[in-house]
Coordinates of C-alpha atoms and ligand atoms in Angstrom, one line a residue:
L1142 CA -7.8 12.6 -21.5
M1143 CA -4.2 13.0 -20.3
K1144 CA -3.8 12.8 -16.5
K1145 CA -1.8 15.6 -14.8
I1146 CA 0.3 14.4 -11.9
V1147 CA 2.6 16.2 -9.5
V1148 CA 5.1 14.0 -7.6
I1149 CA 6.9 15.5 -4.6
G1150 CA 9.8 13.5 -3.3
S1151 CA 13.3 12.3 -3.3
S1152 CA 15.8 11.7 -6.0
N1153 CA 19.1 9.8 -5.4
V1154 CA 22.0 8.6 -7.3
D1155 CA 22.2 4.8 -6.5
T1156 CA 25.7 3.5 -6.4
T1157 CA 25.7 -0.3 -6.2
L1158 CA 28.8 -2.2 -5.0
H1159 CA 28.5 -5.8 -6.3
V1160 CA 30.3 -8.1 -3.9
K1161 CA 30.7 -11.8 -3.4
D1162 CA 30.0 -11.6 0.4
F1163 CA 29.4 -8.5 2.6
P1164 CA 32.6 -7.2 4.2
K1165 CA 32.9 -8.0 8.0
P1166 CA 33.5 -5.0 10.3
G1167 CA 37.1 -3.8 9.7
E1168 CA 37.5 -5.9 6.6
T1169 CA 38.6 -4.5 3.2
I1170 CA 37.3 -6.3 0.1
N1171 CA 37.2 -5.7 -3.7
A1172 CA 34.0 -5.0 -5.5
L1173 CA 33.2 -7.4 -8.4
E1174 CA 31.6 -4.5 -10.2
V1175 CA 30.3 -1.0 -9.4
S1176 CA 27.2 0.4 -11.1
T1177 CA 25.4 3.7 -11.0
A1178 CA 21.7 4.5 -11.7
G1179 CA 19.0 7.0 -10.9
G1180 CA 16.9 6.2 -7.9
G1181 CA 14.9 7.6 -5.0
K1182 CA 11.2 6.8 -4.5
G1183 CA 10.0 10.2 -5.7
A1184 CA 12.0 10.2 -8.9
N1185 CA 11.0 6.6 -9.6
Q1186 CA 7.3 7.4 -9.2
A1187 CA 7.5 10.5 -11.3
I1188 CA 9.2 8.4 -14.1
A1189 CA 6.5 5.8 -13.7
A1190 CA 3.7 8.4 -14.0
A1191 CA 5.4 9.9 -17.1
K1192 CA 6.0 6.6 -18.8
S1193 CA 2.3 5.6 -18.1
G1194 CA 1.4 8.6 -20.3
A1195 CA 0.6 11.3 -17.6
E1196 CA 1.8 14.8 -17.9
T1197 CA 4.2 14.8 -14.9
Y1198 CA 5.9 17.4 -12.8
F1199 CA 8.5 16.5 -10.2
I1200 CA 9.1 18.8 -7.2
N1201 CA 12.5 18.1 -5.6
R1202 CA 15.9 19.5 -4.6
V1203 CA 19.3 18.3 -5.8
G1204 CA 22.7 19.4 -4.9
E1205 CA 25.2 21.6 -6.6
D1206 CA 27.1 18.7 -8.1
S1207 CA 27.3 16.6 -11.2
E1208 CA 24.9 14.1 -9.7
G1209 CA 22.2 16.8 -9.7
G1210 CA 22.7 17.3 -13.4
F1211 CA 22.7 13.5 -14.0
I1212 CA 19.4 13.1 -12.2
T1213 CA 17.7 16.0 -14.0
H1214 CA 18.9 14.7 -17.3
Q1215 CA 17.5 11.2 -16.5
L1216 CA 14.1 12.6 -15.5
K1217 CA 13.9 14.7 -18.6
S1218 CA 14.8 11.8 -20.8
Y1219 CA 11.8 9.9 -19.5
G1220 CA 9.5 12.9 -20.1
V1221 CA 9.2 14.3 -16.6
D1222 CA 9.0 18.1 -16.4
T1223 CA 11.8 19.3 -14.1
T1224 CA 10.9 23.0 -13.9
Y1225 CA 10.5 22.5 -10.1
V1226 CA 13.6 20.5 -9.6
Q1227 CA 15.8 23.0 -7.9
T1228 CA 19.5 23.1 -6.9
T1229 CA 20.5 23.9 -3.3
M1230 CA 23.8 25.7 -3.5
G1231 CA 26.6 24.1 -1.4
S1232 CA 24.6 21.0 -0.9
K1233 CA 25.0 17.4 -2.2
T1234 CA 22.5 15.4 -4.2
G1235 CA 20.9 12.5 -2.4
H1236 CA 22.9 9.3 -2.7
A1237 CA 22.1 5.7 -1.9
F1238 CA 25.1 3.4 -1.4
I1239 CA 24.0 -0.2 -2.0
T1240 CA 26.1 -3.3 -1.3
L1241 CA 24.7 -6.2 -3.2
N1242 CA 26.0 -9.7 -2.5
E1243 CA 25.8 -12.7 -4.8
A1244 CA 22.8 -14.1 -3.0
G1245 CA 20.9 -11.0 -4.0
Q1246 CA 20.7 -9.5 -0.5
N1247 CA 21.5 -5.9 0.0
D1248 CA 22.6 -3.3 2.6
I1249 CA 21.7 0.3 1.9
V1250 CA 23.2 3.5 3.4
I1251 CA 21.5 6.7 2.3
D1252 CA 22.8 10.2 2.4
H1253 CA 19.5 12.3 2.0
G1254 CA 21.5 15.4 1.0
A1255 CA 19.4 18.0 -0.7
N1256 CA 16.2 15.8 -0.5
Y1257 CA 15.9 17.0 3.1
E1258 CA 16.3 20.7 2.0
L1259 CA 12.9 20.9 0.2
T1260 CA 10.9 23.6 1.9
V1261 CA 7.3 24.7 2.4
E1262 CA 8.3 27.8 0.4
D1263 CA 9.1 25.5 -2.5
I1264 CA 5.5 24.2 -2.3
Q1265 CA 4.2 27.8 -2.2
A1266 CA 6.2 28.6 -5.3
A1267 CA 4.5 25.7 -7.1
S1268 CA 1.0 26.5 -5.9
D1269 CA -0.4 27.2 -9.4
L1270 CA 0.7 23.7 -10.4
I1271 CA -0.5 21.9 -7.2
T1272 CA -4.0 23.6 -7.3
S1273 CA -4.6 23.0 -11.0
W1274 CA -3.1 19.5 -11.6
D1275 CA -5.2 16.3 -11.0
C1276 CA -3.3 14.7 -8.3
V1277 CA -0.3 14.9 -5.9
I1278 CA 1.9 11.9 -4.8
A1279 CA 4.4 12.0 -2.0
Q1280 CA 6.5 9.6 0.2
F1281 CA 8.6 9.9 3.3
E1282 CA 12.0 10.7 1.9
T1283 CA 11.5 14.5 2.0
P1284 CA 10.5 16.6 5.0
I1285 CA 7.0 15.7 6.3
E1286 CA 5.9 19.4 6.9
V1287 CA 6.5 20.0 3.1
T1288 CA 4.2 17.1 2.3
I1289 CA 1.5 18.3 4.7
A1290 CA 1.7 21.8 3.1
A1291 CA 1.3 20.3 -0.4
F1292 CA -1.5 18.0 0.5
K1293 CA -3.4 20.7 2.3
M1294 CA -3.1 23.0 -0.7
A1295 CA -4.2 20.2 -3.1
K1296 CA -7.2 19.2 -1.0
K1297 CA -8.4 22.8 -0.7
A1298 CA -8.5 22.9 -4.5
G1299 CA -10.4 19.5 -4.6
K1300 CA -7.5 17.5 -6.0
I1301 CA -6.5 13.9 -5.2
T1302 CA -3.7 13.2 -2.8
I1303 CA -1.8 9.9 -2.7
L1304 CA 0.6 9.0 0.2
N1305 CA 3.1 6.2 -0.2
P1306 CA 4.1 5.8 3.4
A1307 CA 7.7 4.6 2.6
P1308 CA 10.2 4.0 4.2
A1309 CA 8.2 2.4 7.0
V1310 CA 7.1 4.4 10.0
D1311 CA 5.0 3.5 13.0
K1312 CA 3.0 6.7 13.1
I1313 CA 1.8 9.3 10.6
P1314 CA 0.8 12.8 11.8
D1315 CA -3.0 13.3 12.0
E1316 CA -2.6 16.5 10.0
L1317 CA -1.2 14.6 7.1
L1318 CA -3.8 11.8 7.3
K1319 CA -6.6 14.3 7.3
Y1320 CA -5.5 15.5 3.8
T1321 CA -4.7 12.0 2.4
D1322 CA -7.2 10.4 -0.1
I1323 CA -5.3 7.3 -0.9
I1324 CA -2.6 5.5 1.1
T1325 CA -0.4 2.9 -0.6
P1326 CA 1.8 1.0 1.9
N1327 CA 3.5 -2.3 1.0
E1328 CA 3.1 -5.2 3.3
T1329 CA 5.9 -4.1 5.7
E1330 CA 4.9 -0.5 5.8
S1331 CA 1.3 -1.4 6.5
A1332 CA 2.2 -3.9 9.3
K1333 CA 4.4 -1.3 10.9
L1334 CA 1.6 1.3 10.9
T1335 CA -1.1 -1.1 12.2
G1336 CA 0.9 -3.4 14.4
I1337 CA -0.7 -6.4 12.6
P1338 CA 1.6 -8.7 10.7
I1339 CA 0.2 -9.6 7.2
K1340 CA -0.1 -13.3 6.6
D1341 CA -3.2 -13.8 4.4
K1342 CA -6.3 -12.1 3.0
S1343 CA -7.9 -11.8 6.4
T1344 CA -4.9 -10.0 7.9
L1345 CA -4.9 -7.7 4.9
A1346 CA -8.5 -6.9 5.6
T1347 CA -7.7 -6.1 9.3
N1348 CA -4.8 -4.0 8.2
A1349 CA -7.0 -2.0 5.8
E1350 CA -9.6 -1.6 8.5
K1351 CA -7.0 -0.1 10.9
L1352 CA -5.8 2.3 8.2
H1353 CA -9.3 3.4 7.6
L1354 CA -9.6 4.1 11.3
L1355 CA -6.7 6.5 11.0
G1356 CA -8.9 8.5 8.7
V1357 CA -7.9 7.4 5.1
K1358 CA -10.8 6.4 2.9
N1359 CA -8.9 4.5 0.2
V1360 CA -6.4 1.9 1.1
V1361 CA -4.1 0.0 -1.3
I1362 CA -1.7 -2.5 0.3
T1363 CA 0.7 -3.9 -2.2
Y1364 CA 1.6 -7.5 -1.4
G1365 CA 4.5 -8.4 -3.8
D1366 CA 3.8 -11.4 -6.1
K1367 CA 0.5 -12.0 -4.3
G1368 CA -1.0 -8.8 -5.6
A1369 CA -2.5 -5.6 -4.2
Y1370 CA -5.3 -5.4 -1.6
I1371 CA -7.8 -2.7 -2.4
S1372 CA -10.2 -1.4 0.3
T1373 CA -12.5 1.5 -0.6
A1374 CA -16.2 2.3 -0.1
D1375 CA -17.0 0.2 -3.1
V1376 CA -14.2 -2.4 -3.4
E1377 CA -12.8 -4.9 -0.9
E1378 CA -10.6 -7.2 -2.9
L1379 CA -7.1 -8.7 -3.5
V1380 CA -6.3 -7.9 -7.1
P1381 CA -3.9 -10.8 -7.9
A1382 CA -0.4 -10.1 -9.3
Y1383 CA 0.4 -11.4 -12.8
K1384 CA 2.4 -14.7 -12.8
V1385 CA 5.8 -13.9 -14.2
K1386 CA 9.4 -14.9 -13.5
A1387 CA 10.9 -11.9 -11.6
T1388 CA 14.5 -11.0 -12.1
D1389 CA 14.6 -7.7 -10.2
T1390 CA 11.7 -6.4 -8.1
T1391 CA 13.3 -3.0 -7.4
G1392 CA 10.9 -0.3 -8.3
A1393 CA 7.8 -2.6 -8.5
G1394 CA 6.0 -0.6 -5.9
D1395 CA 6.9 2.7 -7.5
T1396 CA 5.7 1.5 -10.9
F1397 CA 2.4 0.4 -9.4
I1398 CA 1.8 3.8 -7.8
G1399 CA 2.6 5.8 -10.9
Y1400 CA 0.3 3.6 -13.0
L1401 CA -2.5 3.6 -10.4
A1402 CA -2.5 7.4 -10.2
S1403 CA -2.4 7.7 -13.9
N1404 CA -5.3 5.4 -14.6
L1405 CA -7.7 6.4 -11.8
N1406 CA -10.8 8.4 -12.6
A1407 CA -11.1 11.8 -10.9
D1408 CA -14.0 10.4 -8.8
L1409 CA -12.0 7.3 -8.0
S1410 CA -14.8 5.1 -9.5
N1411 CA -12.5 2.6 -11.2
F1412 CA -10.1 1.5 -8.5
E1413 CA -10.2 -2.2 -9.5
E1414 CA -9.5 -1.5 -13.2
A1415 CA -6.7 1.0 -12.4
A1416 CA -5.1 -1.5 -10.0
K1417 CA -5.2 -4.2 -12.7
I1418 CA -3.4 -2.0 -15.1
A1419 CA -0.9 -1.0 -12.4
S1420 CA -0.4 -4.7 -11.5
R1421 CA 0.3 -5.5 -15.2
A1422 CA 2.8 -2.7 -15.5
S1423 CA 4.6 -3.8 -12.3
S1424 CA 4.7 -7.4 -13.6
I1425 CA 6.6 -6.2 -16.6
A1426 CA 9.0 -4.1 -14.5
V1427 CA 10.0 -7.0 -12.3
Q1428 CA 11.1 -9.0 -15.3
R1429 CA 13.8 -6.4 -16.2
L1430 CA 16.9 -5.1 -14.4
G1431 CA 17.1 -1.7 -12.7
A1432 CA 14.4 0.5 -11.3
Q1433 CA 13.9 3.4 -13.7
P1434 CA 14.8 1.7 -17.0
S1435 CA 12.6 -1.3 -16.1
I1436 CA 9.4 0.7 -15.9
P1437 CA 7.3 -0.1 -19.0
T1438 CA 5.6 2.5 -21.2
A1439 CA 1.8 2.7 -21.6
K1440 CA 2.0 1.1 -25.0
E1441 CA 4.0 -1.9 -23.7
V1442 CA 1.4 -2.4 -20.9
E1443 CA -1.5 -2.0 -23.4
N1444 CA 0.1 -4.6 -25.8
A1445 CA 0.7 -7.0 -22.9
M1446 CA -2.9 -6.7 -21.8
E1447 CA -4.2 -7.3 -25.3
D1448 CA -2.0 -10.4 -25.6
D1449 CA -3.4 -11.7 -22.3
E1450 CA -7.0 -11.7 -23.7
Ligands
ATP1571 P1 9.9 -2.6 -4.1 O1 10.2 -2.1 -2.8 O2 10.5 -3.9 -4.5 O3 9.9 -1.6 -5.2 P2 7.3 -2.7 -2.9 O4 7.6 -3.6 -1.7 O5 7.1 -1.3 -2.7 O6 8.3 -3.0 -4.1 P3 5.5 -4.8 -3.8 O7 4.3 -5.0 -2.9 O8 6.6 -5.8 -3.7 O9 6.0 -3.3 -3.6 O10 5.1 -4.8 -5.3 C1 4.2 -3.9 -5.9 C2 3.3 -4.5 -6.9 O11 4.2 -5.0 -8.0 C3 2.5 -5.7 -6.4 O12 1.3 -5.3 -5.9 C4 2.4 -6.6 -7.7 O13 1.3 -6.1 -8.5 C5 3.7 -6.3 -8.5 N1 4.7 -7.3 -8.2 C6 5.7 -7.3 -7.2 N2 6.4 -8.4 -7.3 C7 6.0 -9.1 -8.3 C8 6.3 -10.4 -8.8 N3 7.3 -11.1 -8.3 N4 5.6 -10.9 -9.9 C9 4.5 -10.2 -10.4 N5 4.1 -9.0 -9.9 C10 4.9 -8.5 -8.9

């Protein structure tokens, strides 16, 4: 059965300035290369869901500029339905300016642009979709009141809600937590929410415990090349990552979330199995360059898992 997933979130154009060293304040330097790609956590997760084989809608706003057209085109090319990607007149599409040095470190400046212009009315206009589709995924790169409205609507209809609490915050409004079924922070995001630094399996467990106390039943803490910690009523386990040689981990988390959502049963009875598939998918993504193009298709993940056996 094909999963039906709605992703609400951001889309950005990522402009990467490749430099030898970061410029010092006041300094002018030449870029070694400049590259452009589609990005934004919402768009990446929507593309991951679509590539994993789910029927996927993305709810988002772009600006009245060529970048908006570029983003919509990219999403469509990966199979995401863009009916609810709207244009805000007179506004600019979200844009991330990334400076990447030769050591692989980066500095990022984001112009949220139209991402912050998504409204509760946009959610109401998509109510037929939100109340009939299997699950809704959101992050923190669009207005929080919009996410609350969407999650409330989805929960009233008995649908699954997944919150990726990124970028990191130290507090999430209770009203949003109340409507969240699954929370998926990475190590940094979890530690910021709980105040407990993650060092090992035992600190993962105490992090998960704290997140449960906030009112969320299902916790998934992704822990880079060490795996993903699952804490639910039935499972308490660190699902290990696949051992691979990583070349670019951008989008690893987004791939994991898209695949997890796509492979979870409606009654959430197969968390471990879904996490294993998500982990295998992310392990393929980290071996390739770029965020969106690096996300594997369901067939690629299936083949890789067959070869593992
Ligand atoms: P990013 O911000 O880089 O997109 P993230 O910080 O949101 O990622 P991570 O916890 O780094 O998310 O990674 C998500 C999942 O991807 C991990 O749980 C793991 O399964 C897989 N993964 C990440 N890095 C590696 C790696 N080097 N090798 C194998 N698997 C990895």
